[in-house]
PDB file of C-alpha atoms and ligand atoms in Angstrom:
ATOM      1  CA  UNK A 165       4.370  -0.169   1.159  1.00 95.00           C
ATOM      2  CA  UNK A 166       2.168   2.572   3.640  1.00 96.00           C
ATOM      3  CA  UNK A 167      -1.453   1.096   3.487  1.00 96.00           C
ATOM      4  CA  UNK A 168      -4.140   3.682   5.286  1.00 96.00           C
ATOM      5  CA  UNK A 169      -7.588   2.751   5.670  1.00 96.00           C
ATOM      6  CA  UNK A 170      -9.234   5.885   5.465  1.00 96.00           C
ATOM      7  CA  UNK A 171     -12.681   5.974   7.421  1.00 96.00           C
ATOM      8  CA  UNK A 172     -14.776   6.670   4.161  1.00 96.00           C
ATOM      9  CA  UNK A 173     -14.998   7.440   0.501  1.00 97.00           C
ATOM     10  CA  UNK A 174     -14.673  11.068   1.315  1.00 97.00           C
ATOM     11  CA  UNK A 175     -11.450  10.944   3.853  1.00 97.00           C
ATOM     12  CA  UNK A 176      -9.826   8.723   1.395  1.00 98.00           C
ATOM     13  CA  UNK A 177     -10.098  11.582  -1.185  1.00 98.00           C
ATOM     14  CA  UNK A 178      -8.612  13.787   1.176  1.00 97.00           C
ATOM     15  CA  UNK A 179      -6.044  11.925   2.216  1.00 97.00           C
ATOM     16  CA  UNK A 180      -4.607  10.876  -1.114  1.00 98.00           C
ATOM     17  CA  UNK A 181      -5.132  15.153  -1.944  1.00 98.00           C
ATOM     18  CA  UNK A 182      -2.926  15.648   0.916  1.00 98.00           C
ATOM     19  CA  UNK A 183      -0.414  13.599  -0.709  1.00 97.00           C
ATOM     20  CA  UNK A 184      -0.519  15.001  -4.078  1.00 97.00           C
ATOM     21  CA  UNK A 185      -0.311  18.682  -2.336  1.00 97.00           C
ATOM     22  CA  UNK A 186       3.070  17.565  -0.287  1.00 97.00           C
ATOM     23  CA  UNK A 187       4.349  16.549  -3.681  1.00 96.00           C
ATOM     24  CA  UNK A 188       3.546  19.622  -5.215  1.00 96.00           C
ATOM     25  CA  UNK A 189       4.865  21.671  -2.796  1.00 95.00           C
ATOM     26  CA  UNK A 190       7.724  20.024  -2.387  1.00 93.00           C
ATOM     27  CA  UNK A 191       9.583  20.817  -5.568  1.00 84.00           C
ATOM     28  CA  UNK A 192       9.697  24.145  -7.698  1.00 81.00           C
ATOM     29  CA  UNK A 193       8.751  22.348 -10.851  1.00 80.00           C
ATOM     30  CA  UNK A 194       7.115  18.773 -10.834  1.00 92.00           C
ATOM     31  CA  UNK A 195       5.909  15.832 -13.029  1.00 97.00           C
ATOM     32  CA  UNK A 196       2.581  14.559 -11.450  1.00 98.00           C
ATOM     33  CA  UNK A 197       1.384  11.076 -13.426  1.00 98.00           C
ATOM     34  CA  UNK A 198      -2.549  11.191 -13.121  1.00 98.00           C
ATOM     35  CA  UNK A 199      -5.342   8.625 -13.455  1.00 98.00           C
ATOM     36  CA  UNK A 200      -8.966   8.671 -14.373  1.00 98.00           C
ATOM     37  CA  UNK A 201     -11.672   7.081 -13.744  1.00 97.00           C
ATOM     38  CA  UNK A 202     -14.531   7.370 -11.028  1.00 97.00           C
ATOM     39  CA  UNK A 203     -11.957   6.718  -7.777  1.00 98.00           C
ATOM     40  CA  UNK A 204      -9.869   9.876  -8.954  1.00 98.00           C
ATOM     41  CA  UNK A 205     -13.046  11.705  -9.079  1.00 97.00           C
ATOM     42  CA  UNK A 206     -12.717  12.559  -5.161  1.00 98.00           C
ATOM     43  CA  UNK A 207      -8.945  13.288  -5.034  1.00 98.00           C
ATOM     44  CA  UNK A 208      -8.935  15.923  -8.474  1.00 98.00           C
ATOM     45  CA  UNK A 209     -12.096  17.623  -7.067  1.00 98.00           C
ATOM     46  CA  UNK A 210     -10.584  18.237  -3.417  1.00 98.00           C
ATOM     47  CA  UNK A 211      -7.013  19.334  -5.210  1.00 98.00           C
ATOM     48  CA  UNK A 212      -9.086  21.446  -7.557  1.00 98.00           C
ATOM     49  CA  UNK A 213     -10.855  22.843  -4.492  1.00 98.00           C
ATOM     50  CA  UNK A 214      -7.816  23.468  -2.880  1.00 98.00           C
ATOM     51  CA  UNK A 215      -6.659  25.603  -5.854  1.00 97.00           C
ATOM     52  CA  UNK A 216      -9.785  27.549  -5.993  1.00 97.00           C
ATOM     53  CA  UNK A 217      -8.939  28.212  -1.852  1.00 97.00           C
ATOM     54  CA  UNK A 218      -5.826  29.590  -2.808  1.00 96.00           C
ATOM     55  CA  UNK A 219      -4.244  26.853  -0.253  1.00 96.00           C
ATOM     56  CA  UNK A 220      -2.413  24.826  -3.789  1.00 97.00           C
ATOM     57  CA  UNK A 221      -0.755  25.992  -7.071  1.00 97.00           C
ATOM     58  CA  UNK A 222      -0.490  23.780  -9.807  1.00 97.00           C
ATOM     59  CA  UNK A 223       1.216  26.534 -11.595  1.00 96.00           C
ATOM     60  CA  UNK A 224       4.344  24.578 -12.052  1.00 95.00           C
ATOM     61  CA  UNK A 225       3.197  21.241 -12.342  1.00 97.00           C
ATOM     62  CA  UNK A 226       2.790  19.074 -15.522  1.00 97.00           C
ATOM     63  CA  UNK A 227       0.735  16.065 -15.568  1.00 98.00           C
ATOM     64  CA  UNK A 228       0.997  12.991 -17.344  1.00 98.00           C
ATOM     65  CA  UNK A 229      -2.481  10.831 -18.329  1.00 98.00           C
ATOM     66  CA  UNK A 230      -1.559   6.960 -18.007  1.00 98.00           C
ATOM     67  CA  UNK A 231      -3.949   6.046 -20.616  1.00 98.00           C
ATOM     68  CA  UNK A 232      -6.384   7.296 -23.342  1.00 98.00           C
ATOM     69  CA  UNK A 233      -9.015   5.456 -25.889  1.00 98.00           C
ATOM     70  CA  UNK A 234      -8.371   5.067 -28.914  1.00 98.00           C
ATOM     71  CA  UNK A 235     -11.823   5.652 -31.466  1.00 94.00           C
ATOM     72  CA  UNK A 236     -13.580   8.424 -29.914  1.00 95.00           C
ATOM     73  CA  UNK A 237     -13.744  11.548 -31.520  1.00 92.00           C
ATOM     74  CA  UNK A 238     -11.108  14.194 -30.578  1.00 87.00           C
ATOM     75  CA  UNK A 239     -14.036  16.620 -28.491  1.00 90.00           C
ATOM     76  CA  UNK A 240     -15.442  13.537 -26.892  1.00 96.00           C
ATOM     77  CA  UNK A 241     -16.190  14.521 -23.314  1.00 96.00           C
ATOM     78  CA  UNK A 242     -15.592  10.772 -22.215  1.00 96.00           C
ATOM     79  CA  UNK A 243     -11.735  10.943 -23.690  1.00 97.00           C
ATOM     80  CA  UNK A 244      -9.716  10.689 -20.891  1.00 97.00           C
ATOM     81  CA  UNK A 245      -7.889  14.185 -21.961  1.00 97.00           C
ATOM     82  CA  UNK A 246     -11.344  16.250 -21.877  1.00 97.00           C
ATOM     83  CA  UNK A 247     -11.930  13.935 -18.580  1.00 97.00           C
ATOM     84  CA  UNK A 248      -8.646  15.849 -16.578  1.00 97.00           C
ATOM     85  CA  UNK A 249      -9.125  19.259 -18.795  1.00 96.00           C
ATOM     86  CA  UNK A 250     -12.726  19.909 -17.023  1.00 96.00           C
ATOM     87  CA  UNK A 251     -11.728  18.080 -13.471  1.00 97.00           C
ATOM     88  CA  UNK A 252      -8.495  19.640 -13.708  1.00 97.00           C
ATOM     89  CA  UNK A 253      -7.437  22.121 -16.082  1.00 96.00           C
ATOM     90  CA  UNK A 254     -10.615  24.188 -16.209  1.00 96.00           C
ATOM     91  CA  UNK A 255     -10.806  24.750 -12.219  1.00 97.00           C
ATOM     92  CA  UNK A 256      -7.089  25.434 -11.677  1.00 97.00           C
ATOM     93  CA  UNK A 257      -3.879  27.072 -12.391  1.00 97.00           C
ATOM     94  CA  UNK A 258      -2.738  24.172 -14.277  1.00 96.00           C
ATOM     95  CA  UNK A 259      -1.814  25.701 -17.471  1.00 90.00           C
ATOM     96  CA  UNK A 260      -3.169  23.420 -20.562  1.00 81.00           C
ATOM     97  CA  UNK A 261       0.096  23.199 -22.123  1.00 94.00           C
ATOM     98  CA  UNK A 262       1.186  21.435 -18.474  1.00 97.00           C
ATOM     99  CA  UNK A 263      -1.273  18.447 -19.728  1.00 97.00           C
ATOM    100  CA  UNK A 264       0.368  15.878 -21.561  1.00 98.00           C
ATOM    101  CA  UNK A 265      -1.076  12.396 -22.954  1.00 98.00           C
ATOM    102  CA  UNK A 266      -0.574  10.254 -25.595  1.00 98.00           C
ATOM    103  CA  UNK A 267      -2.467  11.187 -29.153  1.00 98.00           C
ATOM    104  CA  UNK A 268      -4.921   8.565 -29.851  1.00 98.00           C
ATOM    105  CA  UNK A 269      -5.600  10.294 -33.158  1.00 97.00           C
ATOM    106  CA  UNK A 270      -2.270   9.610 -34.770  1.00 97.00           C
ATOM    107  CA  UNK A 271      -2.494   7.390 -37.800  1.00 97.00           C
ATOM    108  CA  UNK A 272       0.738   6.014 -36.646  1.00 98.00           C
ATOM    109  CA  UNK A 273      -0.050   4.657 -33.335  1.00 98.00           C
ATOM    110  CA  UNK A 274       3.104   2.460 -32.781  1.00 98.00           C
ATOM    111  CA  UNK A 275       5.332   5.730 -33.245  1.00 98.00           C
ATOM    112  CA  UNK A 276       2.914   7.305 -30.920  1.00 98.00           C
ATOM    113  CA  UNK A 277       2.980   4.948 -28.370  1.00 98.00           C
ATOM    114  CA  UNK A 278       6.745   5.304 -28.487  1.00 98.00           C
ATOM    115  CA  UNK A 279       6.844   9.201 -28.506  1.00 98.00           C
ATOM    116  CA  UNK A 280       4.895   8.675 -25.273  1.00 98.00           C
ATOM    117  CA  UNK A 281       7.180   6.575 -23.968  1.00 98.00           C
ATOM    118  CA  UNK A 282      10.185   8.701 -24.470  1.00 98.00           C
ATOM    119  CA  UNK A 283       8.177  11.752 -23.262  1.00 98.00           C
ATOM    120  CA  UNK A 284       7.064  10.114 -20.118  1.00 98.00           C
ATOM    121  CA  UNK A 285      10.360   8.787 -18.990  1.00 98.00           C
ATOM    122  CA  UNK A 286      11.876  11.959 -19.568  1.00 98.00           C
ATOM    123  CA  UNK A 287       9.504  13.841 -17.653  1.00 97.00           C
ATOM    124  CA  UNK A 288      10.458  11.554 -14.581  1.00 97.00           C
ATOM    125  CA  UNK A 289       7.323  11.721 -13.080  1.00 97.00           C
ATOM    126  CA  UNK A 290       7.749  12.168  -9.083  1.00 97.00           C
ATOM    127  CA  UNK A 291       4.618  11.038  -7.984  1.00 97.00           C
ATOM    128  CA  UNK A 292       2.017   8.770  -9.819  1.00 98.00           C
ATOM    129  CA  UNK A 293      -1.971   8.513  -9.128  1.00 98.00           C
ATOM    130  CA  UNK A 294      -3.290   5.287  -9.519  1.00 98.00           C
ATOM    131  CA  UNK A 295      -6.478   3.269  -9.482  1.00 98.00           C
ATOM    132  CA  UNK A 296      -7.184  -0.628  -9.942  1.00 98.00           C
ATOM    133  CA  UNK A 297      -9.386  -2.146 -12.206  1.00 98.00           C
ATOM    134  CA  UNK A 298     -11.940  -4.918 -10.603  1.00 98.00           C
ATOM    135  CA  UNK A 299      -9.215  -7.395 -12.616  1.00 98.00           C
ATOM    136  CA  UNK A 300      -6.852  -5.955 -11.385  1.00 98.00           C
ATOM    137  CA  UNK A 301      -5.223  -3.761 -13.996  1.00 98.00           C
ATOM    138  CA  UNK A 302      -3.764  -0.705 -13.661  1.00 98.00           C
ATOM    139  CA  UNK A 303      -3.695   1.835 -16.095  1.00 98.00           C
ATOM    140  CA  UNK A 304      -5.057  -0.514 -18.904  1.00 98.00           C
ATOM    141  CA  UNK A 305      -2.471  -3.048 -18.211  1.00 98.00           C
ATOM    142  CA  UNK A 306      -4.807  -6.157 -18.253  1.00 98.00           C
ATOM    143  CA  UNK A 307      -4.687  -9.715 -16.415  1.00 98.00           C
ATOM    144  CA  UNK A 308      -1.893 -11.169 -18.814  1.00 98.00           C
ATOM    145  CA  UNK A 309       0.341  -7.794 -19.408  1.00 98.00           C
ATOM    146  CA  UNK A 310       3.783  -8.017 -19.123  1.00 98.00           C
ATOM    147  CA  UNK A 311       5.617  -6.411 -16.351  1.00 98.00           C
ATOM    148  CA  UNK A 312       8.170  -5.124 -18.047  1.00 98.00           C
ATOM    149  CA  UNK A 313       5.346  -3.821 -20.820  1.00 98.00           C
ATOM    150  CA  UNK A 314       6.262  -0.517 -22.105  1.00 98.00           C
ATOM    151  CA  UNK A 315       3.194   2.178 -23.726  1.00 98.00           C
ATOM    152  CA  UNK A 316       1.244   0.666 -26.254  1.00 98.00           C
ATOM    153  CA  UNK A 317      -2.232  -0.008 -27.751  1.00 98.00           C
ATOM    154  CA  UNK A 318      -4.105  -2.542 -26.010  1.00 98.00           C
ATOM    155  CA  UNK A 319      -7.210  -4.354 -26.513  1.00 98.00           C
ATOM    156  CA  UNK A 320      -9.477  -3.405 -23.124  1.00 97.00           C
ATOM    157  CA  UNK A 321     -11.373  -6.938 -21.853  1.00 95.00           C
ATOM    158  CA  UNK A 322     -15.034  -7.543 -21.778  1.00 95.00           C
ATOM    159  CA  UNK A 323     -14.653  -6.892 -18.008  1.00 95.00           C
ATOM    160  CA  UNK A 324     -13.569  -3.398 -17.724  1.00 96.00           C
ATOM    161  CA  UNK A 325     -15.473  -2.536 -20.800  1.00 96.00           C
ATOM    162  CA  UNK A 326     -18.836  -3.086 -19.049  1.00 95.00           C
ATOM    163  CA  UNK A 327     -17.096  -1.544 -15.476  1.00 95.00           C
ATOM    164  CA  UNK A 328     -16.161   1.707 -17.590  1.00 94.00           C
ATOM    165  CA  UNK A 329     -20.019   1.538 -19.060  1.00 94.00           C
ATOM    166  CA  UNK A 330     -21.260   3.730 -16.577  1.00 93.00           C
ATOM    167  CA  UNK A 331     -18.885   6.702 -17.385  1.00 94.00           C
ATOM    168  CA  UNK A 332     -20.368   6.646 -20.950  1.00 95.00           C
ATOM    169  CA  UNK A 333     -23.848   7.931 -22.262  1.00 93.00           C
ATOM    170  CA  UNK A 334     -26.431   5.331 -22.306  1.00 86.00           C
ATOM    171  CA  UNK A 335     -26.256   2.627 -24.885  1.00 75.00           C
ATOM    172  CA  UNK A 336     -22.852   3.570 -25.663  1.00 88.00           C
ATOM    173  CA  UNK A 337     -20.080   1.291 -25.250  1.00 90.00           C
ATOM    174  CA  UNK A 338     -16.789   1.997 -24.515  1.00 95.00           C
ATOM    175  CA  UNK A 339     -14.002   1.677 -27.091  1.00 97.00           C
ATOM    176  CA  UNK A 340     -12.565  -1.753 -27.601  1.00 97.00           C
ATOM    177  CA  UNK A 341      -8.920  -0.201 -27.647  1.00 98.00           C
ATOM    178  CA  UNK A 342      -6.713   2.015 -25.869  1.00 98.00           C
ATOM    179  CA  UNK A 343      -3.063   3.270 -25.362  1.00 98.00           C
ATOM    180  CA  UNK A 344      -1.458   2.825 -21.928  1.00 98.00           C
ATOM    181  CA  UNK A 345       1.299   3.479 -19.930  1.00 98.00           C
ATOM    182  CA  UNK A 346       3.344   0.140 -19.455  1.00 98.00           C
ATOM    183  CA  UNK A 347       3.624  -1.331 -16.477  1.00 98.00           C
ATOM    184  CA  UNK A 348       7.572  -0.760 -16.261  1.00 98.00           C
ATOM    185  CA  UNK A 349       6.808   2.838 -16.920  1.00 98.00           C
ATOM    186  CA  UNK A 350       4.773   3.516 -14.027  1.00 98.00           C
ATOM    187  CA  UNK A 351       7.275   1.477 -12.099  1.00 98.00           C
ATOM    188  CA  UNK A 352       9.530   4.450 -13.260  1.00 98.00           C
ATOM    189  CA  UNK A 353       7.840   6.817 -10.989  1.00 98.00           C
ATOM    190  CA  UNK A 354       9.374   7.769  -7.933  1.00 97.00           C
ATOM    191  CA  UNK A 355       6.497   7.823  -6.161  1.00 97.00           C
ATOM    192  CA  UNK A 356       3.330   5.625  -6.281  1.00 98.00           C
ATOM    193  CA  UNK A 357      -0.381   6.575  -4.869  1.00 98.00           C
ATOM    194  CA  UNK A 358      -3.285   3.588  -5.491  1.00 98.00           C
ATOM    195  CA  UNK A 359      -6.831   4.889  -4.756  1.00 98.00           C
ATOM    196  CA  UNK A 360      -9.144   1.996  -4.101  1.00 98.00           C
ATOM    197  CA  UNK A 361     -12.676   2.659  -2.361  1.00 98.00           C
ATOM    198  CA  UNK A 362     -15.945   0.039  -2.754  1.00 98.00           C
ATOM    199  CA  UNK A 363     -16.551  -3.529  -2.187  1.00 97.00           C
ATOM    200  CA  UNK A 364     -16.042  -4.095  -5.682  1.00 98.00           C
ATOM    201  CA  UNK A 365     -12.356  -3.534  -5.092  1.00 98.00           C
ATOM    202  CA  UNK A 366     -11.540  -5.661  -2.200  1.00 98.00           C
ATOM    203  CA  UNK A 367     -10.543  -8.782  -3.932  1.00 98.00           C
ATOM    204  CA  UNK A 368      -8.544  -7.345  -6.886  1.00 98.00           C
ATOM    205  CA  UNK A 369      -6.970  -4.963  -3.536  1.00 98.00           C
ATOM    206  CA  UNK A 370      -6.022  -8.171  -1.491  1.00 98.00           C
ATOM    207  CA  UNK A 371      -4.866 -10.223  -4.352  1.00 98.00           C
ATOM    208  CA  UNK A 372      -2.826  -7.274  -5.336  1.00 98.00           C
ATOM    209  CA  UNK A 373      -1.083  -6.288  -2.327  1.00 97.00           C
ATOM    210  CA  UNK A 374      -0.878  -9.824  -0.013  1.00 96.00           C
ATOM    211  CA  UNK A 375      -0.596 -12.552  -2.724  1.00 97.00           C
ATOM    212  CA  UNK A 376       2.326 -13.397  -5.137  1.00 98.00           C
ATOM    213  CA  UNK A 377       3.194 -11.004  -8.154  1.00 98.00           C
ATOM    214  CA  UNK A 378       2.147 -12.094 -11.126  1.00 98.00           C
ATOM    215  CA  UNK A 379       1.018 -10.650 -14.638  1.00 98.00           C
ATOM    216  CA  UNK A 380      -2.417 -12.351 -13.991  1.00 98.00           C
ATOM    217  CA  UNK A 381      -2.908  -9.430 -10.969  1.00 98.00           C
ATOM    218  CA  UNK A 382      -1.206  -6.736 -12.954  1.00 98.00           C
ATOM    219  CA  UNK A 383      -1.238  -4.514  -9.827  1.00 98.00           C
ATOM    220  CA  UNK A 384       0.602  -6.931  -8.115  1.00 98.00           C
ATOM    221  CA  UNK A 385       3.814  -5.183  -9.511  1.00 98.00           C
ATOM    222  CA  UNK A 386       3.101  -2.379  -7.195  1.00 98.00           C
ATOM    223  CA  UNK A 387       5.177  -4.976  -4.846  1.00 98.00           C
ATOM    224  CA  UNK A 388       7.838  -4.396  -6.506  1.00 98.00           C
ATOM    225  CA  UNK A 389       8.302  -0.846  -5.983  1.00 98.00           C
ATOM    226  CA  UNK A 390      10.017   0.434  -2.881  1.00 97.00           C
ATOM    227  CA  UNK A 391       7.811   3.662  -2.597  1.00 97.00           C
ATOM    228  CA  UNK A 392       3.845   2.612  -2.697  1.00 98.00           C
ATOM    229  CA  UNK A 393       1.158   4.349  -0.449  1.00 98.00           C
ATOM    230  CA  UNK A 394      -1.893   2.850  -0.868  1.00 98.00           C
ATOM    231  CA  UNK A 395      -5.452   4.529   0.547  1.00 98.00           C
ATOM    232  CA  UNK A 396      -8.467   2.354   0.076  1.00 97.00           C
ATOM    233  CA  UNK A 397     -11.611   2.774   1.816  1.00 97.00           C
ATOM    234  CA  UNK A 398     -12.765   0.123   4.394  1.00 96.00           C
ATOM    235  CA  UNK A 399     -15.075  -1.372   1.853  1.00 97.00           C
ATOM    236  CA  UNK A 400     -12.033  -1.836  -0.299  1.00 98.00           C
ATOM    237  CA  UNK A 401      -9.907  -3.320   2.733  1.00 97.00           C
ATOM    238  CA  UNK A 402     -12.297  -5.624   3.733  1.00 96.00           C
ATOM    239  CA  UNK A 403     -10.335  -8.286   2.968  1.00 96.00           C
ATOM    240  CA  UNK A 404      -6.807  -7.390   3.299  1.00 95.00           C
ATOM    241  CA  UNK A 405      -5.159  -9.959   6.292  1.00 92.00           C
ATOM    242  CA  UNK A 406      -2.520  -7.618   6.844  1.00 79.00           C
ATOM    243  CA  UNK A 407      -3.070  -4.255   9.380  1.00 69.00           C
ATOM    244  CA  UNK A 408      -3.067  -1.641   8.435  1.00 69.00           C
ATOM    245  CA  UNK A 409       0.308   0.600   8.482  1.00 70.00           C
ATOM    246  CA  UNK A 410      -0.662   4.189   8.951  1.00 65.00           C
ATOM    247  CA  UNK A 411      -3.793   5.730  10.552  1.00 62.00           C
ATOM    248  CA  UNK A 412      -5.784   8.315   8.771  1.00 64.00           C
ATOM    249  CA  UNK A 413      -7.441  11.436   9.913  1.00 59.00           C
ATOM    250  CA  UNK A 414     -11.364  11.366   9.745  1.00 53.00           C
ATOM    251  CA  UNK A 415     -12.877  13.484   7.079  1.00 50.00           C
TER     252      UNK A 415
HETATM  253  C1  F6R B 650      -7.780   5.048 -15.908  1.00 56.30           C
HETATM  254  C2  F6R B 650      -7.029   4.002 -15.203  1.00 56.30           C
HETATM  255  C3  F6R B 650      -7.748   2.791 -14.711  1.00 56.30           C
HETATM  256  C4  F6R B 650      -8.652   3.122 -13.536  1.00 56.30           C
HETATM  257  C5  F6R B 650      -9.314   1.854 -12.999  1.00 56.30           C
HETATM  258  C6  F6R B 650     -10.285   2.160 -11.874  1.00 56.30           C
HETATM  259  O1  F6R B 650      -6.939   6.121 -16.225  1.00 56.30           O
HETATM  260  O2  F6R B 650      -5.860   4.126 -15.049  1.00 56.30           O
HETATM  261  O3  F6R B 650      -6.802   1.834 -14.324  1.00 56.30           O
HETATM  262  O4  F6R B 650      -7.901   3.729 -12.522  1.00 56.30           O
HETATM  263  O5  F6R B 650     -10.003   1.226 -14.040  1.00 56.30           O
HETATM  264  O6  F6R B 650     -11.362   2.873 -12.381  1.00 56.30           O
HETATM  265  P1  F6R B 650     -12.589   3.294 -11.444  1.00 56.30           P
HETATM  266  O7  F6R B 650     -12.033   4.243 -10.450  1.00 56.30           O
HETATM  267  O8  F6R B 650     -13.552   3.945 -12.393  1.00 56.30           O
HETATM  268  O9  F6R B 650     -13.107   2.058 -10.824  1.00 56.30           O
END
């Protein structure tokens, strides 16, 4: 596992865009696994300005959401798909066929949650974005998931309902449900990138990355993949033991 404190916010961004762009140009056709949330904000708007440069082309990429909600309606700007259609789609050469997630709208979720599945693994996705709850989830894998969990609905908990608050109109509450990528599916990828930046995230980053793995941290299971970067801010790293492994250009 490559940890890299990155100076700020901003050089974090840049740093895990500089990944992503390696990975993109390092194929002719490849299977990028994306997160949302308000860490991913930085790295999709410096990739998207990248393609606008001319300097990236997501031409031949497909990307793979790790999670949706399930209950909003299907135009609902805070859906994770409209989410990575305006942050990602709309800026770039990503065509919007290339954007694949599971259909919250099916009234057969289970089979959903399995098409997903099947599509995912055979995509094999080559690099995977990441970000960590303040519990310690990833995707929407919460304190308690197994780690050999597969894609499926999930109830979200009380916690990262009121983190994801902010990302929703006032007075609206996220959904109470959502499909996500197991946690042995992202372990599928051959490639792993966490994002962590703010104070918020230094104890679910330390518990994750220098204490035992265990379904209470789901994170944790990043351990057990032999091909994990991890960029956090030095809010974020505050209280991570370990140096860390790789320096990191200033922004
Ligand atoms: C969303 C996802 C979540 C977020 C995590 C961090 O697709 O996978 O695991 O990455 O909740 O979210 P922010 O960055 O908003 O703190």
């Amino acid at each position: 596992m490559r940890i890299v404190v990155a100076p700020d916010r901003a050089a974090a961004a840049q740093h895990a865009a500089d990944i992503v762009e390696r990975f993109v140009n390092s194929a002719v056709a490849t299977a990028l696994g994306i997160a949302t949330g308000e860490t991913m904000e930085g790295p999709l708007a410096e990739i998207a300005g990248r393609c606008q440069r001319g300097a990236l082309s997501l031409a031949h990429t497909e990307v793979y959401l790790l999670d949706e909600y399930v209950g909003l309606e299907p135009d609902d700007p805070c859906s994770f798909a409209s989410t990575v259609n305006r942050l990602l789609v709309q800026p770039t050469d990503l065509s919007p066929g290339a954007m694949h997630g599971p259909n919250p709208h099916n009234p057969d979720l289970y089979a959903e949650c399995a098409d997903y599945e099947r599509r995912v693994r055979a995509a094999r996705i080559g690099l995977q974005l990441l970000g960590i709850g303040t519990n310690g989830h990833i995707a929407f894998n919460e304190p308690g998931s197994s780690l050999a969990s597969s894609t499926r609905v999930v109830q979200l908990n009380e916690q990262t309902r009121s983190d994801n608050a902010r990302a929703f109109p006032d007075g609206t509450c996220p959904p109470r449900a959502a499909i996500t990528q197991g946690i042995a599916t992202i372990l599928l990828a051959r490639k792993l990138l966490l994002v962590a930046c703010g104070q918020p995230k230094a104890r679910p980053v330390a518990r994750a990355l220098e204490e035992p793995v265990t379904r209470s941290v789901p994170a944790s299971a990043l351990q057990l993949h032999p091909d994990v970067t991890v960029v956090v801010d030095p809010p974020a790293a505050a209280l991570l033991a370990d140096e860390p492994s790789q320096p990191c250009r200033p922004a």
